[in-house]
PDB file of C-alpha atoms in Angstrom:
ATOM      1  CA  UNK I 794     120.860 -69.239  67.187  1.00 39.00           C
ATOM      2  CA  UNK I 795     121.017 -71.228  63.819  1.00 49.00           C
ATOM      3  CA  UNK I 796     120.773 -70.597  60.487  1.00 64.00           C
ATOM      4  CA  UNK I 797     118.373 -73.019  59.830  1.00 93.00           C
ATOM      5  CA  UNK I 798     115.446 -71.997  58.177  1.00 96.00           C
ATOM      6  CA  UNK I 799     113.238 -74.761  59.473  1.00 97.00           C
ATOM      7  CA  UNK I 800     112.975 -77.179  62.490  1.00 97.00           C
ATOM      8  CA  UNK I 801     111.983 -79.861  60.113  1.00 97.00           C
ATOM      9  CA  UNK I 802     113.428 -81.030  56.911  1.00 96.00           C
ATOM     10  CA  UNK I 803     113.809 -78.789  54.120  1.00 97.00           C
ATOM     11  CA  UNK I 804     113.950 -80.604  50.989  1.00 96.00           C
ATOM     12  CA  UNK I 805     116.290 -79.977  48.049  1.00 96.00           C
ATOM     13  CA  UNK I 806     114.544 -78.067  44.716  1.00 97.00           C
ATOM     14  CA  UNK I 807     115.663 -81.428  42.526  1.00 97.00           C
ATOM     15  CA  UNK I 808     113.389 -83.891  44.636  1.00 97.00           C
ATOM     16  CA  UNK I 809     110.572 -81.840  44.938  1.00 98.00           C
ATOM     17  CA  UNK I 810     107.403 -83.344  43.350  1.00 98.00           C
ATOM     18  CA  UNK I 811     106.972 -81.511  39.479  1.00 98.00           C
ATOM     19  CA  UNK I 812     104.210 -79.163  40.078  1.00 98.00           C
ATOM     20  CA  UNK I 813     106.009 -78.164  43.166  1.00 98.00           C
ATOM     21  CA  UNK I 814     109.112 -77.927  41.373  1.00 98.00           C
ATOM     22  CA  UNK I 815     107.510 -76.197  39.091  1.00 98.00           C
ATOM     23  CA  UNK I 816     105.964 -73.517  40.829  1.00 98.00           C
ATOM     24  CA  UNK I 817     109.211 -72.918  43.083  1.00 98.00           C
ATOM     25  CA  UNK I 818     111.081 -72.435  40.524  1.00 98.00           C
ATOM     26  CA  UNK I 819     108.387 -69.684  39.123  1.00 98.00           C
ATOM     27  CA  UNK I 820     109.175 -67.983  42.089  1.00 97.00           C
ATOM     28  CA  UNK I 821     113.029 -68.102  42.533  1.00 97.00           C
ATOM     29  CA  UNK I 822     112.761 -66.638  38.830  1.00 98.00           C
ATOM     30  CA  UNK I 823     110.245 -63.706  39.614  1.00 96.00           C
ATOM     31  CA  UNK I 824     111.641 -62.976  42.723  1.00 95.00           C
ATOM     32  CA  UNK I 825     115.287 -63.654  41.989  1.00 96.00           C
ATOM     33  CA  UNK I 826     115.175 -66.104  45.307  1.00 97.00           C
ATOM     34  CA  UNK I 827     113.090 -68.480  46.888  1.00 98.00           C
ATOM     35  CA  UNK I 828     111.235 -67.100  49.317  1.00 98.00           C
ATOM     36  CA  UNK I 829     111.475 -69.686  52.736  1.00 98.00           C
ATOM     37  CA  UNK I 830     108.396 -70.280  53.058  1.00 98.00           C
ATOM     38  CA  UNK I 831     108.332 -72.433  49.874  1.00 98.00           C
ATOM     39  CA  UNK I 832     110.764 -74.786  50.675  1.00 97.00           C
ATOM     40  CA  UNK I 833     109.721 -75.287  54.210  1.00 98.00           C
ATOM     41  CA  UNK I 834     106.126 -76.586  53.424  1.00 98.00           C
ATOM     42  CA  UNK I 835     107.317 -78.684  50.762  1.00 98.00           C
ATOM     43  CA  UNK I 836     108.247 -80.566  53.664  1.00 97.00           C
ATOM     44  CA  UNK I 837     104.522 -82.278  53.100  1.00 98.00           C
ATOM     45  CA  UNK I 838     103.578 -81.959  49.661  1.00 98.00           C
ATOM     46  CA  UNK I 839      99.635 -82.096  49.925  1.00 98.00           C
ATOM     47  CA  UNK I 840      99.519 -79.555  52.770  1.00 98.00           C
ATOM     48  CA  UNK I 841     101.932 -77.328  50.657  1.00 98.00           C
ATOM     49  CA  UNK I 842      99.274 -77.513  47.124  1.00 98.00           C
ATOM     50  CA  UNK I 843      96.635 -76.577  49.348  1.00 98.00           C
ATOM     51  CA  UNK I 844      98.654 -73.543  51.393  1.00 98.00           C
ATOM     52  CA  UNK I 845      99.246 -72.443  48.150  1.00 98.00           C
ATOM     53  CA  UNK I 846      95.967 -72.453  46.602  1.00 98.00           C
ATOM     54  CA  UNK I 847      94.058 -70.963  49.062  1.00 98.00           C
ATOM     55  CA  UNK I 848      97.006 -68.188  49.191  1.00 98.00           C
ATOM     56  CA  UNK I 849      96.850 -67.682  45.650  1.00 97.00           C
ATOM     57  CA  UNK I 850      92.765 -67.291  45.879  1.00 97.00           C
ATOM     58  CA  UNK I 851      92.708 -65.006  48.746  1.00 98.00           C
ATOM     59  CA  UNK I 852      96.167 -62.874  47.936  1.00 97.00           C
ATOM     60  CA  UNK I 853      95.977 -62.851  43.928  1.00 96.00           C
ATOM     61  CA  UNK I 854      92.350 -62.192  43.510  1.00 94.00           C
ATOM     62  CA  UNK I 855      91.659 -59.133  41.042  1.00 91.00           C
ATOM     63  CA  UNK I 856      87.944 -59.289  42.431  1.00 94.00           C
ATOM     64  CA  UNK I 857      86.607 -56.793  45.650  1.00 94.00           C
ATOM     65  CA  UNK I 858      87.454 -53.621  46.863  1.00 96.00           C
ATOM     66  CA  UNK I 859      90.747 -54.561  48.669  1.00 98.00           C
ATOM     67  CA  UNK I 860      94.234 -53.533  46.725  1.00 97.00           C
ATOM     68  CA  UNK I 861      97.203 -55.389  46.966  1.00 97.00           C
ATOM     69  CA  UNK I 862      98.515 -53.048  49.330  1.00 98.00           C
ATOM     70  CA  UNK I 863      95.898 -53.621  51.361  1.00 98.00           C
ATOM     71  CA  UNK I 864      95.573 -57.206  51.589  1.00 98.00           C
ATOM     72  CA  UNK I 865      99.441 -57.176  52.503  1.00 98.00           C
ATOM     73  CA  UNK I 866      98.506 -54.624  55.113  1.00 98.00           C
ATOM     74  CA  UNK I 867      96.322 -56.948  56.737  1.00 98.00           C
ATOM     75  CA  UNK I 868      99.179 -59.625  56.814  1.00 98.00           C
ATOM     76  CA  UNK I 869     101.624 -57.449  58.214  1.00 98.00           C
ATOM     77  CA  UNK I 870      99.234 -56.008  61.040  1.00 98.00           C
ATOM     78  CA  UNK I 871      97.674 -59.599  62.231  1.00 98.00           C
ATOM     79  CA  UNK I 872     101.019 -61.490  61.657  1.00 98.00           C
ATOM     80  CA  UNK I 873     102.815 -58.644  64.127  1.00 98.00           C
ATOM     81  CA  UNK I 874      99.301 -59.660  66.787  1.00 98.00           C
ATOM     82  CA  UNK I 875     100.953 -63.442  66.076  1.00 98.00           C
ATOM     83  CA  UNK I 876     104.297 -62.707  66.666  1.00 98.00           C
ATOM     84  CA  UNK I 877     104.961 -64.434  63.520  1.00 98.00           C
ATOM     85  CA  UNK I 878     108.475 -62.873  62.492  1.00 98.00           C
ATOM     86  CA  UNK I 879     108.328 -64.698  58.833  1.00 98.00           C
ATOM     87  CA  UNK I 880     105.655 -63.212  57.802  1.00 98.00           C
ATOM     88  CA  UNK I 881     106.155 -59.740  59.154  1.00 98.00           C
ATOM     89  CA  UNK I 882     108.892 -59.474  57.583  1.00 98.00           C
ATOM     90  CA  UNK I 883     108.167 -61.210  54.472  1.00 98.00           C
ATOM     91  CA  UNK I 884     104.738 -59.197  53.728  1.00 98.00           C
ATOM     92  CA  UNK I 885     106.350 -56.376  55.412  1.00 97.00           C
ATOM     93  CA  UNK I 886     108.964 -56.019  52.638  1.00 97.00           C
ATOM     94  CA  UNK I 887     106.081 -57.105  49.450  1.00 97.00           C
ATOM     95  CA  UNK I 888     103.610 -54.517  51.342  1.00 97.00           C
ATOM     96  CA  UNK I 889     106.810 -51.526  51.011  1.00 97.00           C
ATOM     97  CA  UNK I 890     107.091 -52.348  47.249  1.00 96.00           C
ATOM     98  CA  UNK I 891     103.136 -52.269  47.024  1.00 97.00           C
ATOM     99  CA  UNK I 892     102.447 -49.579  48.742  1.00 96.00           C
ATOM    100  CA  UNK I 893     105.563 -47.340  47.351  1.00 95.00           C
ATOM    101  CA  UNK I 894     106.430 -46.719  50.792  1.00 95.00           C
ATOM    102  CA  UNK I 895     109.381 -47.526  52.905  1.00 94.00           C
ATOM    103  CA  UNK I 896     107.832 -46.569  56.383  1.00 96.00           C
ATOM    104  CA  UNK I 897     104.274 -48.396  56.049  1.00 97.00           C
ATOM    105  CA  UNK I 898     105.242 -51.925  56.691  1.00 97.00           C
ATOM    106  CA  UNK I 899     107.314 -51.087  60.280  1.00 97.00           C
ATOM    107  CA  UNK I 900     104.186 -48.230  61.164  1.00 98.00           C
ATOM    108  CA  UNK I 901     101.831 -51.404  60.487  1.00 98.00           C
ATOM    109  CA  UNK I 902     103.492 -53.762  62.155  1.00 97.00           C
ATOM    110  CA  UNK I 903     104.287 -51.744  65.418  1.00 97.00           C
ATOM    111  CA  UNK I 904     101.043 -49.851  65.947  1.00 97.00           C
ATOM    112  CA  UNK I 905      98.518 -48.898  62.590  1.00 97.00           C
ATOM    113  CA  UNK I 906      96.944 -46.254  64.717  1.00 97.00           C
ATOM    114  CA  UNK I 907     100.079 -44.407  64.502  1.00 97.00           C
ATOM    115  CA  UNK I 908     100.738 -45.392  60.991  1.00 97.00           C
ATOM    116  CA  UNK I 909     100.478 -42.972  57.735  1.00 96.00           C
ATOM    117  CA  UNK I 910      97.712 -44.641  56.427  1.00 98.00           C
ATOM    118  CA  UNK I 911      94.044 -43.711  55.611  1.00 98.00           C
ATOM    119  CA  UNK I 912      90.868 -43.949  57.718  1.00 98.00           C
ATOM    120  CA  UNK I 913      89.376 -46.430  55.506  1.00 98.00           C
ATOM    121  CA  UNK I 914      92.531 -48.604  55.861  1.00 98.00           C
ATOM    122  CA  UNK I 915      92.616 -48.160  59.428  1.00 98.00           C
ATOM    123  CA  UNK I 916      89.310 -49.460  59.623  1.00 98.00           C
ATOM    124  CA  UNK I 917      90.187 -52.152  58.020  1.00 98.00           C
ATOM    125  CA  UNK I 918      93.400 -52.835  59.918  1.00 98.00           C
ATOM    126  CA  UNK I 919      90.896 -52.367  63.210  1.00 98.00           C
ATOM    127  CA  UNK I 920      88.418 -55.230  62.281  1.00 98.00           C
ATOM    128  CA  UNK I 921      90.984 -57.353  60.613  1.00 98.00           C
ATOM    129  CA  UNK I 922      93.162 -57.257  64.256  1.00 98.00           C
ATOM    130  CA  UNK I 923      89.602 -57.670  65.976  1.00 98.00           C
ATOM    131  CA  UNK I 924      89.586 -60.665  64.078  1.00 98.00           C
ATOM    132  CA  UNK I 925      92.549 -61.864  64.704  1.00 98.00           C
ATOM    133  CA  UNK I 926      92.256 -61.447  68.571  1.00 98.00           C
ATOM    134  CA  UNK I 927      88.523 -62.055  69.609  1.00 98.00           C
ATOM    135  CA  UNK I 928      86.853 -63.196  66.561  1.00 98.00           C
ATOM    136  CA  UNK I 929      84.053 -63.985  69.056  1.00 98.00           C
ATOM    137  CA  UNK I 930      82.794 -60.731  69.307  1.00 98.00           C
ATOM    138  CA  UNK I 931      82.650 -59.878  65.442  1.00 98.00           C
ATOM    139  CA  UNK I 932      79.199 -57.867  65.443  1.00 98.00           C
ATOM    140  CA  UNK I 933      76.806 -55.717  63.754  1.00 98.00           C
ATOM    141  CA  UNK I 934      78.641 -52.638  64.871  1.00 98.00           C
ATOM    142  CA  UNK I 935      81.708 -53.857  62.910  1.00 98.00           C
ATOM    143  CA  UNK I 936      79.728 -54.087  60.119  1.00 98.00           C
ATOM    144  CA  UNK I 937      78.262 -50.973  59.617  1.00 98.00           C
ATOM    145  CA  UNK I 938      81.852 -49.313  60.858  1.00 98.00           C
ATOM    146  CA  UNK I 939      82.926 -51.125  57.483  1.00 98.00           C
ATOM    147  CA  UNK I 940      80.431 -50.323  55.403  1.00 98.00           C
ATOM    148  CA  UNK I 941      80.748 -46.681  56.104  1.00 98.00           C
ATOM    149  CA  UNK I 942      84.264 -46.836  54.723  1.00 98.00           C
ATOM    150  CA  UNK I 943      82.715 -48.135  51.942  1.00 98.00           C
ATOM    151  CA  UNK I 944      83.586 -51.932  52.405  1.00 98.00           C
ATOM    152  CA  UNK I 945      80.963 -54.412  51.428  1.00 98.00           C
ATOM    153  CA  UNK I 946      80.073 -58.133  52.756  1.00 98.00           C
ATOM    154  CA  UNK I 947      82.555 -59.507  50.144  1.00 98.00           C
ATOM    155  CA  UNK I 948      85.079 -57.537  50.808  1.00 98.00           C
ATOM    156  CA  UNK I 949      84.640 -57.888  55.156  1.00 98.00           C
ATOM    157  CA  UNK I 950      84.502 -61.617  54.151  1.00 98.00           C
ATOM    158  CA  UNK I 951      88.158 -61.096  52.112  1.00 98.00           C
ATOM    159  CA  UNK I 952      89.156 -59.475  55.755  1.00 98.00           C
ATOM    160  CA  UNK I 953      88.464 -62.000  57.422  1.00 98.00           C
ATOM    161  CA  UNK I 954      89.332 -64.803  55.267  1.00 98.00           C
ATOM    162  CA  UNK I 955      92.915 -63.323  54.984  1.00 98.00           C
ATOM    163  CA  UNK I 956      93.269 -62.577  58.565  1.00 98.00           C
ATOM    164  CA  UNK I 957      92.341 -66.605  59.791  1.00 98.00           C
ATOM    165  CA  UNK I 958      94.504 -68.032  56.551  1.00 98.00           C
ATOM    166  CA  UNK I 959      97.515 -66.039  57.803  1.00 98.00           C
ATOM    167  CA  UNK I 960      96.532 -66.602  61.809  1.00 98.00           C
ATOM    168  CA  UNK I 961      97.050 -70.625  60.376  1.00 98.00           C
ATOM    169  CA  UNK I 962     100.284 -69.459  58.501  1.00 98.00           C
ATOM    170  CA  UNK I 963     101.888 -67.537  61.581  1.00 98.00           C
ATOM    171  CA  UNK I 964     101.034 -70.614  63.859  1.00 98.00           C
ATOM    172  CA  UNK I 965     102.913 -73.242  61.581  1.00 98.00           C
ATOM    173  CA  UNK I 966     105.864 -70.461  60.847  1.00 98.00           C
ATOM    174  CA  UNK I 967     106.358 -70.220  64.664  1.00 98.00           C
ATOM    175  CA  UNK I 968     106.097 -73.437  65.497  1.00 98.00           C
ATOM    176  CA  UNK I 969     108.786 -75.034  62.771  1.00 98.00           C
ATOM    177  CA  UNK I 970     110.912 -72.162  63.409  1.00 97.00           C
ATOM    178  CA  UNK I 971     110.437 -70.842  59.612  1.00 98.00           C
ATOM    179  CA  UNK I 972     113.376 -67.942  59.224  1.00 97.00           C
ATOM    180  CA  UNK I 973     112.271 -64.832  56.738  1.00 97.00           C
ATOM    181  CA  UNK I 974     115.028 -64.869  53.915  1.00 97.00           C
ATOM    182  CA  UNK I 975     117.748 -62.096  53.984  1.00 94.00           C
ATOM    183  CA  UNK I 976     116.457 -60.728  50.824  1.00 95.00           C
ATOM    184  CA  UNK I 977     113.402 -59.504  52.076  1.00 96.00           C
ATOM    185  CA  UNK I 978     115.246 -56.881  54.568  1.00 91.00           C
ATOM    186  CA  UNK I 979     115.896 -55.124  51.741  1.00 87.00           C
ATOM    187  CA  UNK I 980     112.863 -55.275  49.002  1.00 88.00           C
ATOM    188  CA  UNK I 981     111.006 -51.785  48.947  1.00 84.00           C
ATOM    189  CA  UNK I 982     113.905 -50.061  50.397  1.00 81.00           C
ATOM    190  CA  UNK I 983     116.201 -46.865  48.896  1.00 65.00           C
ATOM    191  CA  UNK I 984     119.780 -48.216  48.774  1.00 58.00           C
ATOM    192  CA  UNK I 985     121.793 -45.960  50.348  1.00 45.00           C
TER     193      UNK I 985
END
């Protein structure tokens, strides 16, 4: 196994292009790090500022009836359906601080049905997973299941949208090899 967090090249902070410097940087000072996924897409700069946008619109949005919690949620359950260990673990460890709970993120991951969540979010997790697995078959039915929890259009659509963004985002993690930062094993976690 290697410690490499990428099967392609991961280029240094200092020759990133400014705004992508920029907005690295942001990051490593929020978070205290630099989360992997950062440096790996700057690997191709124009695919990187559009990631990032359509991240930032679907994950940062105070509009809708999904928390941050929730939207996380969805990323934790659909990435787990992907196999995608980056972003398991990565969302994994922001949905724990989120949600103010150590066990949610694992319970998620390994089987929401189980997890100590609510029916509404279950729901959710449900559809979103339908989604992610046979988007095909997407119906009335899962519409009015949704809207029962009190969802509306808008907020199936944010669903959705966050459940396809992050099927694209598990794809391109598994398939350059993208490795989830040590620091995220422990975010939302007691020390002991």
């Amino acid at each position: 196994m290697t410690n490499a967090i990428s099967r392609f090249p991961v280029p240094e902070i200092k020759d990133l292009p400014d705004d992508i410097r920029e907005k690295v940087l942001a990051v490593q000072e929020k978070a205290g790090f630099v989360p992997n996924v950062f440096l790996t897409l700057a690997h191709r700069p124009d695919e990187f500022r559009a990631f990032f946008a359509y991240h930032d619109a679907l994950m940062l949005k105070s509009t809708g009836n999904l928390n941050k919690a929730e939207r996380e949620m969805i990323v934790t359950a659909t990435s787990a359906k992907n196999n995608c260990l980056y972003c398991v673990v990565a969302h994994g460890a922001i949905l724990r601080i989120y949600a103010k709970n150590v066990l949610v993120a694992d319970q998620v991951a390994v089987n929401h049905l189980k997890a100590d969540i609510t029916a509404r979010q279950s729901a959710m997790l449900d559809f979103a997973i339908k989604v992610c697995l046979d988007s095909q078959s997407v119906n009335d039915a899962d519409y009015a299941l949704l809207h029962g929890h009190g969802f509306d259009d808008e907020d199936i659509w944010d669903i959705a949208a966050i459940t396809a963004f992050f099927g694209l985002s598990n794809r391109m993690a598994n398939v350059i090899s993208m490795r989830p930062n040590e620091e995220f094993f422990l975010m939302g976690r007691a020390p002991r």
